[in-house]
PDB file of C-alpha atoms in Angstrom:
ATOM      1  CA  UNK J   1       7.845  20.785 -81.841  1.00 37.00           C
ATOM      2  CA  UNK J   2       6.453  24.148 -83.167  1.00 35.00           C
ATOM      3  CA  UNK J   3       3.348  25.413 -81.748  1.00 33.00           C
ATOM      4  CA  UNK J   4       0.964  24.491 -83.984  1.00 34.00           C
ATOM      5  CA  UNK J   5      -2.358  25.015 -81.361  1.00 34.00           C
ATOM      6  CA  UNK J   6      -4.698  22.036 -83.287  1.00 41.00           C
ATOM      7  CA  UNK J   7      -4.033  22.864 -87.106  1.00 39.00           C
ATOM      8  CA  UNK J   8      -0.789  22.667 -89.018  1.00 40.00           C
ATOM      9  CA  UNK J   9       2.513  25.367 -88.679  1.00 36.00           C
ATOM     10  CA  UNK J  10       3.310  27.224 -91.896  1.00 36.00           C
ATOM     11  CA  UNK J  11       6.575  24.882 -92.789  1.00 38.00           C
ATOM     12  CA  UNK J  12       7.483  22.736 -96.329  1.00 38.00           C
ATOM     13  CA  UNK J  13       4.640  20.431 -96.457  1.00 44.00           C
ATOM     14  CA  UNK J  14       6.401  17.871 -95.986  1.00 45.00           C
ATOM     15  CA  UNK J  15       5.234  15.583 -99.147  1.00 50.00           C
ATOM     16  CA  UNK J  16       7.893  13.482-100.442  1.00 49.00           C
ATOM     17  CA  UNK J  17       7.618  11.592-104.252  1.00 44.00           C
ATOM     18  CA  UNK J  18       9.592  11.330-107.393  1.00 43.00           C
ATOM     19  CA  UNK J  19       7.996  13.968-109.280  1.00 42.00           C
ATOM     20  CA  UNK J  20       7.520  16.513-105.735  1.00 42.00           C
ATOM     21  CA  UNK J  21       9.838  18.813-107.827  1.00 32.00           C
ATOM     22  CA  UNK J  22       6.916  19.186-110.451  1.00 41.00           C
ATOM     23  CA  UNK J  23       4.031  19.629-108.749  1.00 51.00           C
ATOM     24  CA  UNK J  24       1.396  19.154-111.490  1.00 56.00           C
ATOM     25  CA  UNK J  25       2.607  15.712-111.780  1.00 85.00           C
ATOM     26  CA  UNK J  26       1.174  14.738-108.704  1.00 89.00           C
ATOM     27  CA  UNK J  27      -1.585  12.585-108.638  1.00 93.00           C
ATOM     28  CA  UNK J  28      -5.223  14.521-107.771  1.00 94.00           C
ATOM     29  CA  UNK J  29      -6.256  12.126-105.209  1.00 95.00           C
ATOM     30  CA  UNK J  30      -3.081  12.573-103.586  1.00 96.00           C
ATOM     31  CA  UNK J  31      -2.989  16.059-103.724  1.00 95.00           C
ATOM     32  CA  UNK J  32      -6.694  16.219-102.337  1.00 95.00           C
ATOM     33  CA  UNK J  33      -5.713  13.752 -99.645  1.00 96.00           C
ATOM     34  CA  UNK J  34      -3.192  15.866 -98.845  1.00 96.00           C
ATOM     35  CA  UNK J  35      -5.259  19.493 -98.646  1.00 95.00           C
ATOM     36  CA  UNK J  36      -7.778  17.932 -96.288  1.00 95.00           C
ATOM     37  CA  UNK J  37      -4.718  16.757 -94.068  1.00 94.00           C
ATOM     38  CA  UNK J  38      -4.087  20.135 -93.911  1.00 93.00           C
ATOM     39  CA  UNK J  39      -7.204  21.415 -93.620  1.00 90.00           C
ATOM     40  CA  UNK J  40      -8.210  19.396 -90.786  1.00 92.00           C
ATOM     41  CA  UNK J  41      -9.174  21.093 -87.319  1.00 90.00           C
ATOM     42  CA  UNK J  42      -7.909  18.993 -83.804  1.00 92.00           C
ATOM     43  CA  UNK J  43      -8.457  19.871 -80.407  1.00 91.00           C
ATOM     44  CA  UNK J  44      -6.236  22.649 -78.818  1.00 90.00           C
ATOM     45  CA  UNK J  45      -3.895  20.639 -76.904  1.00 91.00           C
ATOM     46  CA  UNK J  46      -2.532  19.414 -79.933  1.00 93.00           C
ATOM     47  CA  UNK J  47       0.680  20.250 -81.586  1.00 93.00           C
ATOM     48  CA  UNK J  48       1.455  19.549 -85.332  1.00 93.00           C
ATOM     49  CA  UNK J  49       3.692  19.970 -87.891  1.00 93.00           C
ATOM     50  CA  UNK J  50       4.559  18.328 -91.404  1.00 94.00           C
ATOM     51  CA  UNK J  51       7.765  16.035 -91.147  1.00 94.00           C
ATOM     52  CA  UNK J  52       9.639  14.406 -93.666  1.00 94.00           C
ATOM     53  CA  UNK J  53       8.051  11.158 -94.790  1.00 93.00           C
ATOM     54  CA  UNK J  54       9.819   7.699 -95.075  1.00 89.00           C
ATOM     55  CA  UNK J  55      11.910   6.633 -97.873  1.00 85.00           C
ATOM     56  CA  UNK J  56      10.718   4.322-100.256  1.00 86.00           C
ATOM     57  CA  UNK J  57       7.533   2.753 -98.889  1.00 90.00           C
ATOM     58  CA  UNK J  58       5.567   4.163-101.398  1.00 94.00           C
ATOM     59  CA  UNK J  59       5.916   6.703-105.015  1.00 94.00           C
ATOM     60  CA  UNK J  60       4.147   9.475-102.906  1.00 95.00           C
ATOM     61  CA  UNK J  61       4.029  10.267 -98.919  1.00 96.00           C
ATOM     62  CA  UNK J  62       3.250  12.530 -96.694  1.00 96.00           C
ATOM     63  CA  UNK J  63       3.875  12.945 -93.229  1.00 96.00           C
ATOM     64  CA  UNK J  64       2.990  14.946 -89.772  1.00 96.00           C
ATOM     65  CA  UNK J  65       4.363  14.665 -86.377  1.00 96.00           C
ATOM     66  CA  UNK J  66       1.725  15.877 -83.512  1.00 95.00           C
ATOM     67  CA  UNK J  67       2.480  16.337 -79.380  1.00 95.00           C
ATOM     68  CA  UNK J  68      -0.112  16.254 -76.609  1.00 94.00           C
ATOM     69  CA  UNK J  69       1.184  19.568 -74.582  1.00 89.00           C
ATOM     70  CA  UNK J  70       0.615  20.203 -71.532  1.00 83.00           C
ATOM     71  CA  UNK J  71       2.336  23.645 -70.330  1.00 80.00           C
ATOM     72  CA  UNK J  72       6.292  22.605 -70.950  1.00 76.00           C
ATOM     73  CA  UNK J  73       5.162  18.978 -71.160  1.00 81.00           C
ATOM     74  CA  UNK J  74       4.470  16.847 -73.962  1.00 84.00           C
ATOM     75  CA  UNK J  75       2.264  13.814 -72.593  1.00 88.00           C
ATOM     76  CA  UNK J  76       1.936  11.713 -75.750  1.00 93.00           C
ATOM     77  CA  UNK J  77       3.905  12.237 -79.339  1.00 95.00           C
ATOM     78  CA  UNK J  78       3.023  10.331 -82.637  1.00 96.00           C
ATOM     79  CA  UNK J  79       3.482  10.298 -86.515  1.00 97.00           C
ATOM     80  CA  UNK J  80       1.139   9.991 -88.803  1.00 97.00           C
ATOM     81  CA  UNK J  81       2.300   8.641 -92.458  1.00 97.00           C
ATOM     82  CA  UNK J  82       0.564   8.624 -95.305  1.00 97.00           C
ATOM     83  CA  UNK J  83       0.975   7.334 -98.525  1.00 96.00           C
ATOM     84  CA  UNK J  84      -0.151   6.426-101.968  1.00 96.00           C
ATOM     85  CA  UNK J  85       0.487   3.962-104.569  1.00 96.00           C
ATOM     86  CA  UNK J  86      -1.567   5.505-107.508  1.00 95.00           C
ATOM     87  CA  UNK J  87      -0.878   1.801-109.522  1.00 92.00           C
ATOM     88  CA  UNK J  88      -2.601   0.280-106.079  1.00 89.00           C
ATOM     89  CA  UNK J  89      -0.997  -2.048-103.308  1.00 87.00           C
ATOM     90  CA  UNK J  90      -2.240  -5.930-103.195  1.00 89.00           C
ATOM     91  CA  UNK J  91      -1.185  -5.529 -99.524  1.00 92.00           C
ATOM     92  CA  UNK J  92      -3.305  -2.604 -98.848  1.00 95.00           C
ATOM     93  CA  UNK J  93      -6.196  -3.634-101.067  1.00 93.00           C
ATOM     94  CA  UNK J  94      -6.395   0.047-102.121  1.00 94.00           C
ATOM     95  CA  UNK J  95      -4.052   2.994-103.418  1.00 96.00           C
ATOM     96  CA  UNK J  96      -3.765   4.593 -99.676  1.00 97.00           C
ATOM     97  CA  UNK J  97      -2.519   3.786 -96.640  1.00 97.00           C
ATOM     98  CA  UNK J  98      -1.686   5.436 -93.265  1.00 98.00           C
ATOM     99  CA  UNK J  99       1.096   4.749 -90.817  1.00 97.00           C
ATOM    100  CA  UNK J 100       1.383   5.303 -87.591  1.00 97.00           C
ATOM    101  CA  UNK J 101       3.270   5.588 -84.038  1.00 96.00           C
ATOM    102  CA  UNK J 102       2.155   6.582 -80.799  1.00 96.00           C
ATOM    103  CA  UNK J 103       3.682   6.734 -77.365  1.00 93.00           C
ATOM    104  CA  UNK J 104       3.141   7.884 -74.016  1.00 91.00           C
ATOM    105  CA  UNK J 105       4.311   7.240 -70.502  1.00 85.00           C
ATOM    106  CA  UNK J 106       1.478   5.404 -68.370  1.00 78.00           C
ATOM    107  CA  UNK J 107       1.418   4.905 -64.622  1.00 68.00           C
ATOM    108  CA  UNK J 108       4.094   2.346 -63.657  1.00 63.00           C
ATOM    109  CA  UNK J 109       1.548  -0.329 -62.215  1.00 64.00           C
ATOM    110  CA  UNK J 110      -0.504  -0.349 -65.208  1.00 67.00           C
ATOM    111  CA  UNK J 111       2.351  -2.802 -67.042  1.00 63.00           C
ATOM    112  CA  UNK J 112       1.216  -5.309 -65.170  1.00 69.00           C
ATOM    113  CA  UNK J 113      -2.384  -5.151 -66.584  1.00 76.00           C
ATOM    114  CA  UNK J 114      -2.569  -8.113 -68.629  1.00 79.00           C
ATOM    115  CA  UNK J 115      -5.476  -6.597 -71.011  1.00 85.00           C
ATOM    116  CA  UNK J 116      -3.316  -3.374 -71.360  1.00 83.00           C
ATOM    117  CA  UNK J 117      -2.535  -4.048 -75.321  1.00 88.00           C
ATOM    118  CA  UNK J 118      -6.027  -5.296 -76.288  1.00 92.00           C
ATOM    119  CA  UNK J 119      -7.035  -1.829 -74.591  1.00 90.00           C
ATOM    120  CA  UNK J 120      -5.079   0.086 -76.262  1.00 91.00           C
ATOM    121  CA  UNK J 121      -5.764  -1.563 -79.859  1.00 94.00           C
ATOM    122  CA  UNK J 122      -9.390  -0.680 -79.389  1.00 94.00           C
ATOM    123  CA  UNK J 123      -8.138   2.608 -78.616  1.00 93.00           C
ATOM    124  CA  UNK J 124      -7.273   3.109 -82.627  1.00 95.00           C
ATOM    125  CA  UNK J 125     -10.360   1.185 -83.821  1.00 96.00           C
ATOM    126  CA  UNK J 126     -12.658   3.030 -81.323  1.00 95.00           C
ATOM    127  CA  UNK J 127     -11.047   6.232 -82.568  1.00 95.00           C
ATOM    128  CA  UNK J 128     -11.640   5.568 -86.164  1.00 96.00           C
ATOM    129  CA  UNK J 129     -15.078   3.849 -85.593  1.00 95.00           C
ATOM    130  CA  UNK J 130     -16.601   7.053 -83.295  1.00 94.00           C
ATOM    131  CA  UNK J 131     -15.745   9.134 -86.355  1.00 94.00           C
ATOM    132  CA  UNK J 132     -17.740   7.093 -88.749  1.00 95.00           C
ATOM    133  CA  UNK J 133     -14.813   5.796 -91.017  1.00 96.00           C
ATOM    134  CA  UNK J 134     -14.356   2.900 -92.878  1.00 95.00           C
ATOM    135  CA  UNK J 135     -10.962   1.629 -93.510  1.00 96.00           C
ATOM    136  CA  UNK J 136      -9.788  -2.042 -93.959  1.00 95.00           C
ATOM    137  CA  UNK J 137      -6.615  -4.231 -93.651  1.00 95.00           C
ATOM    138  CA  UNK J 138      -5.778  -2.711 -90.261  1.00 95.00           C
ATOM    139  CA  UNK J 139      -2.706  -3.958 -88.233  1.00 96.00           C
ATOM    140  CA  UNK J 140       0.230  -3.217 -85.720  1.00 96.00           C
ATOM    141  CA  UNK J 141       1.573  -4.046 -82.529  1.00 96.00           C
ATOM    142  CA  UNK J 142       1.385  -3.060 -79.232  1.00 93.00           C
ATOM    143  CA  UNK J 143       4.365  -2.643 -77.054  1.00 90.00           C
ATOM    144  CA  UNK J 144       5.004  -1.901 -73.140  1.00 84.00           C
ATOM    145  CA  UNK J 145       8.151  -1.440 -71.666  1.00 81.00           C
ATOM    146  CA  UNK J 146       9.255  -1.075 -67.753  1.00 74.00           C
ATOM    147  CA  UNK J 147      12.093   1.323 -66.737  1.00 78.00           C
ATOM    148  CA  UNK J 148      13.678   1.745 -63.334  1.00 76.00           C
ATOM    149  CA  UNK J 149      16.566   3.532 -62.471  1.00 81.00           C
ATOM    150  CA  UNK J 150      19.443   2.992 -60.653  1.00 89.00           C
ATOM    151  CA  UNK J 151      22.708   4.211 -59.384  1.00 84.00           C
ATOM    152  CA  UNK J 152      23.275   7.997 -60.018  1.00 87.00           C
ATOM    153  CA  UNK J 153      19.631   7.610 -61.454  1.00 84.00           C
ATOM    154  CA  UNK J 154      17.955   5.887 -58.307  1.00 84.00           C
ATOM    155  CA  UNK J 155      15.924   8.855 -57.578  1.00 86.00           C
ATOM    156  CA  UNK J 156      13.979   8.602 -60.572  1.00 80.00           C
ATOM    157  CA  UNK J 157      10.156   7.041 -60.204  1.00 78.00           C
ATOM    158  CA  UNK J 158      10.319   3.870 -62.507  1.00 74.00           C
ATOM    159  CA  UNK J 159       8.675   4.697 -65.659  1.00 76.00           C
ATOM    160  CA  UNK J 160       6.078   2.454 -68.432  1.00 80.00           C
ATOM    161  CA  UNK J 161       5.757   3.296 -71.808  1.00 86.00           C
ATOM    162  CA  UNK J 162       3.277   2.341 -74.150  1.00 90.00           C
ATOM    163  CA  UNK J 163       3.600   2.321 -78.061  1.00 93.00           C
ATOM    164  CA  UNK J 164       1.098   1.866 -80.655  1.00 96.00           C
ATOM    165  CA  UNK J 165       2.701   1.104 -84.078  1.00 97.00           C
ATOM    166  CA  UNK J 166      -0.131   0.410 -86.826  1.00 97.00           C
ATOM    167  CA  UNK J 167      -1.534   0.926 -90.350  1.00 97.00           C
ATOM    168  CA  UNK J 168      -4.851   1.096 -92.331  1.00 98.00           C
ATOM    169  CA  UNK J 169      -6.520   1.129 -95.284  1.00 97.00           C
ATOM    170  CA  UNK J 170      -8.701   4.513 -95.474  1.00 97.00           C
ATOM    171  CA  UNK J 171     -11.297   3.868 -97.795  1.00 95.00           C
ATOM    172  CA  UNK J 172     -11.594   6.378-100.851  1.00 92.00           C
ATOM    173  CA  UNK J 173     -14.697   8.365-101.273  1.00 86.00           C
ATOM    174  CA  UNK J 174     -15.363  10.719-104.266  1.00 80.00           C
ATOM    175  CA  UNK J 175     -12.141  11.224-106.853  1.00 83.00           C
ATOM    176  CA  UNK J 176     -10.050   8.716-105.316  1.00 90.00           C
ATOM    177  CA  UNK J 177      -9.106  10.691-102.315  1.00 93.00           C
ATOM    178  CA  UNK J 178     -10.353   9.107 -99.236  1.00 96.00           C
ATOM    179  CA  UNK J 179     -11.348  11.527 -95.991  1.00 96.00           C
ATOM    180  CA  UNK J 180      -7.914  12.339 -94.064  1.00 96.00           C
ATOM    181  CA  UNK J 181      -8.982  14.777 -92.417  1.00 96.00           C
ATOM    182  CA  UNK J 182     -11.342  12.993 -91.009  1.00 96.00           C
ATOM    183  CA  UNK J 183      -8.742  10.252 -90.216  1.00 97.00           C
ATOM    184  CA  UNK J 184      -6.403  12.813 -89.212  1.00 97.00           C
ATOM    185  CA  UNK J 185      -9.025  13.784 -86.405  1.00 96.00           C
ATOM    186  CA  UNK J 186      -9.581  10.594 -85.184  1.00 96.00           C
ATOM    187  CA  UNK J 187      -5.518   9.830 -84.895  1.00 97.00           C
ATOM    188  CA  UNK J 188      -5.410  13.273 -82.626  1.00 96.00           C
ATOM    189  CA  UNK J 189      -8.394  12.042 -80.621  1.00 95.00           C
ATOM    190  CA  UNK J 190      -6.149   8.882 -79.957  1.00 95.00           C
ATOM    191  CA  UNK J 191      -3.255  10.533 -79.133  1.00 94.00           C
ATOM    192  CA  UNK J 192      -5.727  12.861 -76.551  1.00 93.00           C
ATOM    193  CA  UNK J 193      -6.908   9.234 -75.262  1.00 90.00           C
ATOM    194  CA  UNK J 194      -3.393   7.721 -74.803  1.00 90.00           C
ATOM    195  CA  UNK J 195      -2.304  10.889 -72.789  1.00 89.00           C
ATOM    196  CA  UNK J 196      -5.057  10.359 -70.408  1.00 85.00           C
ATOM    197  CA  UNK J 197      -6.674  13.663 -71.200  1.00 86.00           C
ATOM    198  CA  UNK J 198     -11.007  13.532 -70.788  1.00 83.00           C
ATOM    199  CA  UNK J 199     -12.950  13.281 -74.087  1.00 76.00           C
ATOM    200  CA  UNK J 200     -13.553  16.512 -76.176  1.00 70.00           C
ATOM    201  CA  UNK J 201     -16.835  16.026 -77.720  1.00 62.00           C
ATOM    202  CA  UNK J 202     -19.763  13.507 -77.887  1.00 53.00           C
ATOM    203  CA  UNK J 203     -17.578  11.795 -80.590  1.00 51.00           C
ATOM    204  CA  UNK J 204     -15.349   9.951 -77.660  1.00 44.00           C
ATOM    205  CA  UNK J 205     -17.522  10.627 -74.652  1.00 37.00           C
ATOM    206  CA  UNK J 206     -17.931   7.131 -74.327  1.00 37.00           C
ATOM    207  CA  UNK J 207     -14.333   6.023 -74.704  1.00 39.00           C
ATOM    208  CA  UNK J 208     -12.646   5.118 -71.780  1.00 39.00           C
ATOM    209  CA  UNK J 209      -8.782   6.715 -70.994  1.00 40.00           C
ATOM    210  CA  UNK J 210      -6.567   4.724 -68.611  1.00 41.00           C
ATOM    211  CA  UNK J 211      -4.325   7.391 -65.750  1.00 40.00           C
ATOM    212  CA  UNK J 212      -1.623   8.887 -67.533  1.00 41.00           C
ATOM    213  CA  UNK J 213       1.729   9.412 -65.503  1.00 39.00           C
ATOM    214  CA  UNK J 214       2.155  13.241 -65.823  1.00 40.00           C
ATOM    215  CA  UNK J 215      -0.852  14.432 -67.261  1.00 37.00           C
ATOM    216  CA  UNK J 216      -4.267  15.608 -66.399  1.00 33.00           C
ATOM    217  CA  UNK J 217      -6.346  12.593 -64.479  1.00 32.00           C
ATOM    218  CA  UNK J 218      -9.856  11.605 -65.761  1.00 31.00           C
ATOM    219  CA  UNK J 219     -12.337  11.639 -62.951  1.00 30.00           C
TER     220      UNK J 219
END
């Protein structure tokens, strides 16, 4: 992961579509969508580049990768997708949609917290809500997984990793284009939340982080 320090490394932008190769054939909206992405500023502990986008899932994409560092240690890691369907998506109800997966490694007895997924779904909502965004058709799963070592590996601390893998609909504002960056922000604050690092701002001062196995501990 380059250092990126909150805002975006100066690499290929990472859109992918049938007519990339021509770039006044793509669509305004997605273009805009795409500049605010870009544009958008996230909190310092944040590192983020553009990555190439799936294959497929839509006629334009565009994609970004983003680590929570912590000196040589990356506490959380996630990818943010999105794409656009200029003829519109019934699925989606809406020409936009954003992809996502986030991990981290959580404190080993927190697996056995039965509320653990719930918590972390309100983790995306709450993100996206404490910006002030609308977005509809929102779902994904929730998955924790238990690893302990053995053998030549027994000296390892047993390890629990968490992984958020959703979508959305982000609502589209003026020209078609709705507000990634705003989005965008609100993705970084739940990566931030995930890695057990203290809110940033009055935005998620309210929002509640569960211990985090390596990184910084909330009071």
């Amino acid at each position: 992961m380059a250092p990126a320090q909150g805002q975006f490394s100066e690499q290929s932008d990472g859109a992918d579509s049938k007519d990339s190769a021509e770039g006044s054939s793509v669509p305004p909206a997605f273009r805009s969508a795409v500049e605010a992405l870009r544009s958008a500023r996230l909190r310092p502990e944040l590192e983020v580049e553009p990555t190439r986008p799936p294959q497929r899932l839509a006629p334009y994409a565009y994609a970004v990768e983003a680590a929570v560092v912590d000196g040589e240690e990356d506490l959380a890691d996630g990818r943010l997708v999105l794409l656009h369907d200029p003829a519109g998506h019934e699925a989606w109800h809406g020409t936009f949609r954003l992809v996502t997966l986030v991990r981290a490694e959580l404190e080993p007895e927190m697996a056995s917290d039965p509320l653990l997924p719930e918590v972390c779904w309100s983790w995306l909502t709450g993100a996206l809500e404490a910006r002030g965004l609308s977005y509809g058709e929102a779902g994904g799963t929730v998955t924790r997984a238990g690893s302990h070592y053995f053998g030549a590996l027994s000296e390892r601390r047993p390890a629990t990793q968490i992984e958020i893998r959703a979508s959305w609909t982000p609502r589209e504002g003026r020209g078609g284009a709705p507000d990634t960056a705003a989005h965008l922000v609100a993705w970084g604050d739940l990566l931030c939340q995930i890695a057990g690092l203290p809110p940033s701002g009055p935005a998620d001062a309210a929002v509640v982080t569960l211990p985090q196995r390596r990184g910084p501990q909330v009071p």
